[in-house]
GROMACS .gro file of N, CA, C and O in nm:
model
  312
    1UNK      N    1   0.084  -0.137   0.011
    1UNK     CA    2   0.004  -0.023   0.037
    1UNK      C    3   0.111   0.128  -0.036
    1UNK      O    4   0.187   0.142   0.065
    2UNK      N    5   0.047   0.184  -0.098
    2UNK     CA    6   0.171   0.346  -0.073
    2UNK      C    7   0.074   0.466   0.000
    2UNK      O    8  -0.031   0.453  -0.014
    3UNK      N    9   0.185   0.542  -0.008
    3UNK     CA   10   0.156   0.616   0.106
    3UNK      C   11   0.064   0.732   0.010
    3UNK      O   12   0.155   0.822  -0.032
    4UNK      N   13   0.015   0.841   0.106
    4UNK     CA   14   0.003   0.957   0.025
    4UNK      C   15  -0.030   1.095   0.114
    4UNK      O   16  -0.012   1.055   0.238
    5UNK      N   17   0.069   1.171   0.069
    5UNK     CA   18   0.097   1.278   0.111
    5UNK      C   19  -0.019   1.373   0.059
    5UNK      O   20  -0.022   1.415  -0.022
    6UNK      N   21  -0.057   1.481   0.190
    6UNK     CA   22  -0.119   1.586   0.175
    6UNK      C   23  -0.045   1.725   0.184
    6UNK      O   24   0.003   1.725   0.327
    7UNK      N   25  -0.080   1.783   0.119
    7UNK     CA   26  -0.011   1.930   0.138
    7UNK      C   27  -0.157   2.067   0.125
    7UNK      O   28  -0.209   2.092   0.059
    8UNK      N   29  -0.139   2.137   0.260
    8UNK     CA   30  -0.201   2.291   0.242
    8UNK      C   31  -0.122   2.326   0.245
    8UNK      O   32  -0.050   2.402   0.280
    9UNK      N   33  -0.198   2.464   0.121
    9UNK     CA   34  -0.126   2.590   0.130
    9UNK      C   35  -0.223   2.710   0.137
    9UNK      O   36  -0.373   2.668   0.073
   10UNK      N   37  -0.243   2.787   0.212
   10UNK     CA   38  -0.313   2.904   0.204
   10UNK      C   39  -0.205   3.037   0.210
   10UNK      O   40  -0.123   3.063   0.261
   11UNK      N   41  -0.325   3.170   0.169
   11UNK     CA   42  -0.277   3.299   0.162
   11UNK      C   43  -0.329   3.387   0.166
   11UNK      O   44  -0.472   3.335   0.189
   12UNK      N   45  -0.243   3.456   0.290
   12UNK     CA   46  -0.317   3.543   0.312
   12UNK      C   47  -0.273   3.747   0.271
   12UNK      O   48  -0.146   3.707   0.252
   13UNK      N   49  -0.389   3.778   0.278
   13UNK     CA   50  -0.333   3.929   0.287
   13UNK      C   51  -0.476   3.992   0.379
   13UNK      O   52  -0.505   4.012   0.410
   14UNK      N   53  -0.383   4.152   0.385
   14UNK     CA   54  -0.490   4.253   0.482
   14UNK      C   55  -0.546   4.346   0.364
   14UNK      O   56  -0.467   4.433   0.307
   15UNK      N   57  -0.671   4.346   0.309
   15UNK     CA   58  -0.770   4.410   0.299
   15UNK      C   59  -0.790   4.542   0.383
   15UNK      O   60  -0.829   4.476   0.502
   16UNK      N   61  -0.779   4.693   0.350
   16UNK     CA   62  -0.839   4.795   0.442
   16UNK      C   63  -0.968   4.838   0.391
   16UNK      O   64  -0.927   4.924   0.293
   17UNK      N   65  -1.034   4.799   0.473
   17UNK     CA   66  -1.207   4.920   0.409
   17UNK      C   67  -1.201   4.998   0.530
   17UNK      O   68  -1.201   5.037   0.657
   18UNK      N   69  -1.267   5.111   0.506
   18UNK     CA   70  -1.271   5.260   0.597
   18UNK      C   71  -1.328   5.344   0.560
   18UNK      O   72  -1.441   5.326   0.474
   19UNK      N   73  -1.406   5.381   0.690
   19UNK     CA   74  -1.567   5.463   0.654
   19UNK      C   75  -1.543   5.587   0.751
   19UNK      O   76  -1.433   5.533   0.864
   20UNK      N   77  -1.615   5.685   0.711
   20UNK     CA   78  -1.569   5.783   0.844
   20UNK      C   79  -1.753   5.836   0.892
   20UNK      O   80  -1.838   5.824   0.797
   21UNK      N   81  -1.744   5.861   0.972
   21UNK     CA   82  -1.884   5.872   1.054
   21UNK      C   83  -1.857   6.032   1.062
   21UNK      O   84  -1.772   6.008   1.216
   22UNK      N   85  -1.978   6.078   1.120
   22UNK     CA   86  -1.949   6.260   1.104
   22UNK      C   87  -2.051   6.242   1.227
   22UNK      O   88  -2.233   6.206   1.125
   23UNK      N   89  -2.058   6.285   1.320
   23UNK     CA   90  -2.190   6.325   1.412
   23UNK      C   91  -2.221   6.438   1.483
   23UNK      O   92  -2.091   6.489   1.474
   24UNK      N   93  -2.305   6.483   1.494
   24UNK     CA   94  -2.363   6.610   1.579
   24UNK      C   95  -2.351   6.597   1.713
   24UNK      O   96  -2.316   6.694   1.843
   25UNK      N   97  -2.374   6.516   1.791
   25UNK     CA   98  -2.350   6.439   1.918
   25UNK      C   99  -2.209   6.379   1.918
   25UNK      O  100  -2.147   6.257   1.808
   26UNK      N  101  -2.163   6.356   2.030
   26UNK     CA  102  -2.058   6.253   2.086
   26UNK      C  103  -2.150   6.098   2.131
   26UNK      O  104  -2.227   6.070   2.167
   27UNK      N  105  -2.069   5.994   1.987
   27UNK     CA  106  -2.111   5.836   2.016
   27UNK      C  107  -2.026   5.765   2.112
   27UNK      O  108  -1.909   5.772   2.128
   28UNK      N  109  -2.058   5.686   2.163
   28UNK     CA  110  -1.979   5.579   2.227
   28UNK      C  111  -1.904   5.489   2.132
   28UNK      O  112  -2.015   5.478   1.996
   29UNK      N  113  -1.795   5.404   2.187
   29UNK     CA  114  -1.781   5.281   2.072
   29UNK      C  115  -1.886   5.174   2.019
   29UNK      O  116  -1.919   5.175   1.906
   30UNK      N  117  -1.971   5.179   2.071
   30UNK     CA  118  -2.062   5.067   2.039
   30UNK      C  119  -2.203   5.107   1.947
   30UNK      O  120  -2.214   5.076   1.838
   31UNK      N  121  -2.217   5.274   1.989
   31UNK     CA  122  -2.265   5.361   1.903
   31UNK      C  123  -2.242   5.378   1.715
   31UNK      O  124  -2.284   5.277   1.657
   32UNK      N  125  -2.120   5.354   1.753
   32UNK     CA  126  -2.017   5.376   1.603
   32UNK      C  127  -1.975   5.221   1.545
   32UNK      O  128  -2.004   5.192   1.450
   33UNK      N  129  -1.991   5.111   1.629
   33UNK     CA  130  -1.976   5.009   1.604
   33UNK      C  131  -2.103   4.987   1.534
   33UNK      O  132  -2.109   4.915   1.424
   34UNK      N  133  -2.246   5.005   1.611
   34UNK     CA  134  -2.361   4.999   1.509
   34UNK      C  135  -2.341   5.046   1.419
   34UNK      O  136  -2.469   4.950   1.325
   35UNK      N  137  -2.390   5.163   1.417
   35UNK     CA  138  -2.377   5.252   1.306
   35UNK      C  139  -2.311   5.146   1.114
   35UNK      O  140  -2.339   5.145   1.028
   36UNK      N  141  -2.180   5.135   1.179
   36UNK     CA  142  -2.082   5.112   1.123
   36UNK      C  143  -2.140   4.970   1.004
   36UNK      O  144  -2.130   4.957   0.925
   37UNK      N  145  -2.181   4.892   1.120
   37UNK     CA  146  -2.223   4.759   1.055
   37UNK      C  147  -2.383   4.761   1.050
   37UNK      O  148  -2.418   4.691   0.906
   38UNK      N  149  -2.427   4.861   1.032
   38UNK     CA  150  -2.578   4.908   0.988
   38UNK      C  151  -2.543   4.990   0.819
   38UNK      O  152  -2.677   4.968   0.727
   39UNK      N  153  -2.425   5.045   0.823
   39UNK     CA  154  -2.426   5.096   0.688
   39UNK      C  155  -2.358   5.073   0.562
   39UNK      O  156  -2.219   5.104   0.584
   40UNK      N  157  -2.328   4.927   0.518
   40UNK     CA  158  -2.237   4.859   0.446
   40UNK      C  159  -2.225   4.936   0.316
   40UNK      O  160  -2.290   4.846   0.246
   41UNK      N  161  -2.218   5.023   0.299
   41UNK     CA  162  -2.196   5.112   0.199
   41UNK      C  163  -2.017   5.058   0.081
   41UNK      O  164  -1.986   5.012   0.160
   42UNK      N  165  -2.072   5.007   0.003
   42UNK     CA  166  -1.955   4.930  -0.114
   42UNK      C  167  -1.944   5.025  -0.191
   42UNK      O  168  -1.780   5.017  -0.283
   43UNK      N  169  -1.996   5.113  -0.189
   43UNK     CA  170  -1.929   5.285  -0.369
   43UNK      C  171  -1.840   5.343  -0.268
   43UNK      O  172  -1.894   5.423  -0.195
   44UNK      N  173  -1.668   5.354  -0.331
   44UNK     CA  174  -1.623   5.431  -0.270
   44UNK      C  175  -1.662   5.623  -0.271
   44UNK      O  176  -1.742   5.681  -0.366
   45UNK      N  177  -1.691   5.673  -0.173
   45UNK     CA  178  -1.702   5.798  -0.173
   45UNK      C  179  -1.849   5.808  -0.152
   45UNK      O  180  -1.851   5.962  -0.129
   46UNK      N  181  -1.909   5.695  -0.185
   46UNK     CA  182  -2.048   5.753  -0.119
   46UNK      C  183  -2.112   5.709   0.025
   46UNK      O  184  -2.044   5.732   0.079
   47UNK      N  185  -2.173   5.888   0.036
   47UNK     CA  186  -2.224   5.914   0.162
   47UNK      C  187  -2.377   5.847   0.198
   47UNK      O  188  -2.419   5.859   0.090
   48UNK      N  189  -2.387   5.853   0.345
   48UNK     CA  190  -2.555   5.757   0.359
   48UNK      C  191  -2.601   5.837   0.532
   48UNK      O  192  -2.530   5.850   0.570
   49UNK      N  193  -2.724   5.866   0.487
   49UNK     CA  194  -2.781   5.959   0.593
   49UNK      C  195  -2.850   5.840   0.667
   49UNK      O  196  -2.896   5.783   0.653
   50UNK      N  197  -2.743   5.821   0.790
   50UNK     CA  198  -2.788   5.718   0.866
   50UNK      C  199  -2.860   5.769   1.005
   50UNK      O  200  -2.968   5.668   0.982
   51UNK      N  201  -2.930   5.888   1.012
   51UNK     CA  202  -2.989   5.907   1.140
   51UNK      C  203  -2.965   6.076   1.094
   51UNK      O  204  -2.889   6.143   1.072
   52UNK      N  205  -3.062   6.125   1.184
   52UNK     CA  206  -3.060   6.262   1.175
   52UNK      C  207  -2.928   6.327   1.282
   52UNK      O  208  -2.868   6.344   1.358
   53UNK      N  209  -2.877   6.426   1.201
   53UNK     CA  210  -2.696   6.416   1.246
   53UNK      C  211  -2.573   6.354   1.215
   53UNK      O  212  -2.496   6.377   1.297
   54UNK      N  213  -2.605   6.236   1.185
   54UNK     CA  214  -2.504   6.169   1.143
   54UNK      C  215  -2.517   6.104   1.013
   54UNK      O  216  -2.615   6.036   0.952
   55UNK      N  217  -2.356   6.133   0.909
   55UNK     CA  218  -2.334   6.057   0.804
   55UNK      C  219  -2.215   5.982   0.789
   55UNK      O  220  -2.122   6.005   0.867
   56UNK      N  221  -2.220   5.858   0.719
   56UNK     CA  222  -2.127   5.796   0.680
   56UNK      C  223  -2.067   5.833   0.560
   56UNK      O  224  -2.192   5.863   0.458
   57UNK      N  225  -1.985   5.779   0.528
   57UNK     CA  226  -1.898   5.787   0.371
   57UNK      C  227  -1.790   5.694   0.370
   57UNK      O  228  -1.735   5.631   0.470
   58UNK      N  229  -1.845   5.580   0.286
   58UNK     CA  230  -1.719   5.460   0.211
   58UNK      C  231  -1.628   5.589   0.221
   58UNK      O  232  -1.633   5.570   0.111
   59UNK      N  233  -1.472   5.541   0.306
   59UNK     CA  234  -1.352   5.594   0.191
   59UNK      C  235  -1.313   5.505   0.109
   59UNK      O  236  -1.245   5.573   0.021
   60UNK      N  237  -1.312   5.345   0.104
   60UNK     CA  238  -1.294   5.310  -0.023
   60UNK      C  239  -1.220   5.230   0.045
   60UNK      O  240  -1.174   5.164   0.144
   61UNK      N  241  -1.117   5.091  -0.016
   61UNK     CA  242  -1.053   4.984   0.029
   61UNK      C  243  -0.896   4.985  -0.035
   61UNK      O  244  -0.917   5.027  -0.122
   62UNK      N  245  -0.849   4.984   0.071
   62UNK     CA  246  -0.692   4.924   0.046
   62UNK      C  247  -0.650   4.763  -0.004
   62UNK      O  248  -0.654   4.742   0.148
   63UNK      N  249  -0.632   4.758  -0.116
   63UNK     CA  250  -0.604   4.617  -0.102
   63UNK      C  251  -0.484   4.603  -0.109
   63UNK      O  252  -0.378   4.638  -0.103
   64UNK      N  253  -0.407   4.476   0.040
   64UNK     CA  254  -0.332   4.414   0.085
   64UNK      C  255  -0.207   4.391  -0.082
   64UNK      O  256  -0.307   4.267  -0.130
   65UNK      N  257  -0.081   4.343  -0.079
   65UNK     CA  258  -0.021   4.345  -0.217
   65UNK      C  259   0.059   4.259  -0.158
   65UNK      O  260   0.180   4.248  -0.257
   66UNK      N  261   0.059   4.231   0.000
   66UNK     CA  262   0.173   4.116   0.017
   66UNK      C  263   0.114   3.987   0.121
   66UNK      O  264   0.165   4.018   0.133
   67UNK      N  265   0.093   3.945   0.009
   67UNK     CA  266   0.023   3.818   0.002
   67UNK      C  267   0.154   3.730   0.082
   67UNK      O  268   0.253   3.717   0.054
   68UNK      N  269   0.161   3.689   0.232
   68UNK     CA  270   0.195   3.593   0.264
   68UNK      C  271   0.160   3.449   0.255
   68UNK      O  272   0.066   3.376   0.365
   69UNK      N  273   0.225   3.346   0.207
   69UNK     CA  274   0.177   3.191   0.154
   69UNK      C  275   0.191   3.123   0.339
   69UNK      O  276   0.320   3.171   0.309
   70UNK      N  277   0.185   3.037   0.328
   70UNK     CA  278   0.219   2.901   0.412
   70UNK      C  279   0.191   2.778   0.328
   70UNK      O  280   0.016   2.742   0.316
   71UNK      N  281   0.291   2.727   0.372
   71UNK     CA  282   0.263   2.584   0.376
   71UNK      C  283   0.305   2.488   0.481
   71UNK      O  284   0.368   2.520   0.538
   72UNK      N  285   0.172   2.382   0.479
   72UNK     CA  286   0.202   2.266   0.577
   72UNK      C  287   0.221   2.148   0.500
   72UNK      O  288   0.144   2.094   0.393
   73UNK      N  289   0.277   2.067   0.554
   73UNK     CA  290   0.282   1.882   0.533
   73UNK      C  291   0.356   1.903   0.532
   73UNK      O  292   0.443   1.947   0.606
   74UNK      N  293   0.404   1.714   0.529
   74UNK     CA  294   0.514   1.627   0.525
   74UNK      C  295   0.600   1.689   0.441
   74UNK      O  296   0.601   1.592   0.369
   75UNK      N  297   0.711   1.738   0.408
   75UNK     CA  298   0.772   1.737   0.324
   75UNK      C  299   0.920   1.677   0.311
   75UNK      O  300   0.962   1.658   0.368
   76UNK      N  301   0.963   1.692   0.177
   76UNK     CA  302   1.085   1.579   0.130
   76UNK      C  303   1.185   1.679   0.171
   76UNK      O  304   1.189   1.786   0.154
   77UNK      N  305   1.326   1.614   0.228
   77UNK     CA  306   1.416   1.695   0.243
   77UNK      C  307   1.483   1.731   0.122
   77UNK      O  308   1.512   1.676   0.051
   78UNK      N  309   1.549   1.862   0.100
   78UNK     CA  310   1.598   1.932  -0.027
   78UNK      C  311   1.784   1.857  -0.033
   78UNK      O  312   1.839   1.848   0.069
   0.00000   0.00000   0.00000
């Protein structure tokens, strides 16, 4: 019976999406989190009136360009 070798490769990079929330009143971190989650805007530069005195702008996405591969498995010695 022959042995089979399995190798897994994953690649990750970091994409950063940014929003700006402007408010007429001071907000708690939880309120900012709720506003951000409720207003998932996809178009860069688009503004969204969340409520009276609160405006959300999607600033855009900075795509990660430094992908880091990860190799796992029982490799043969070189």
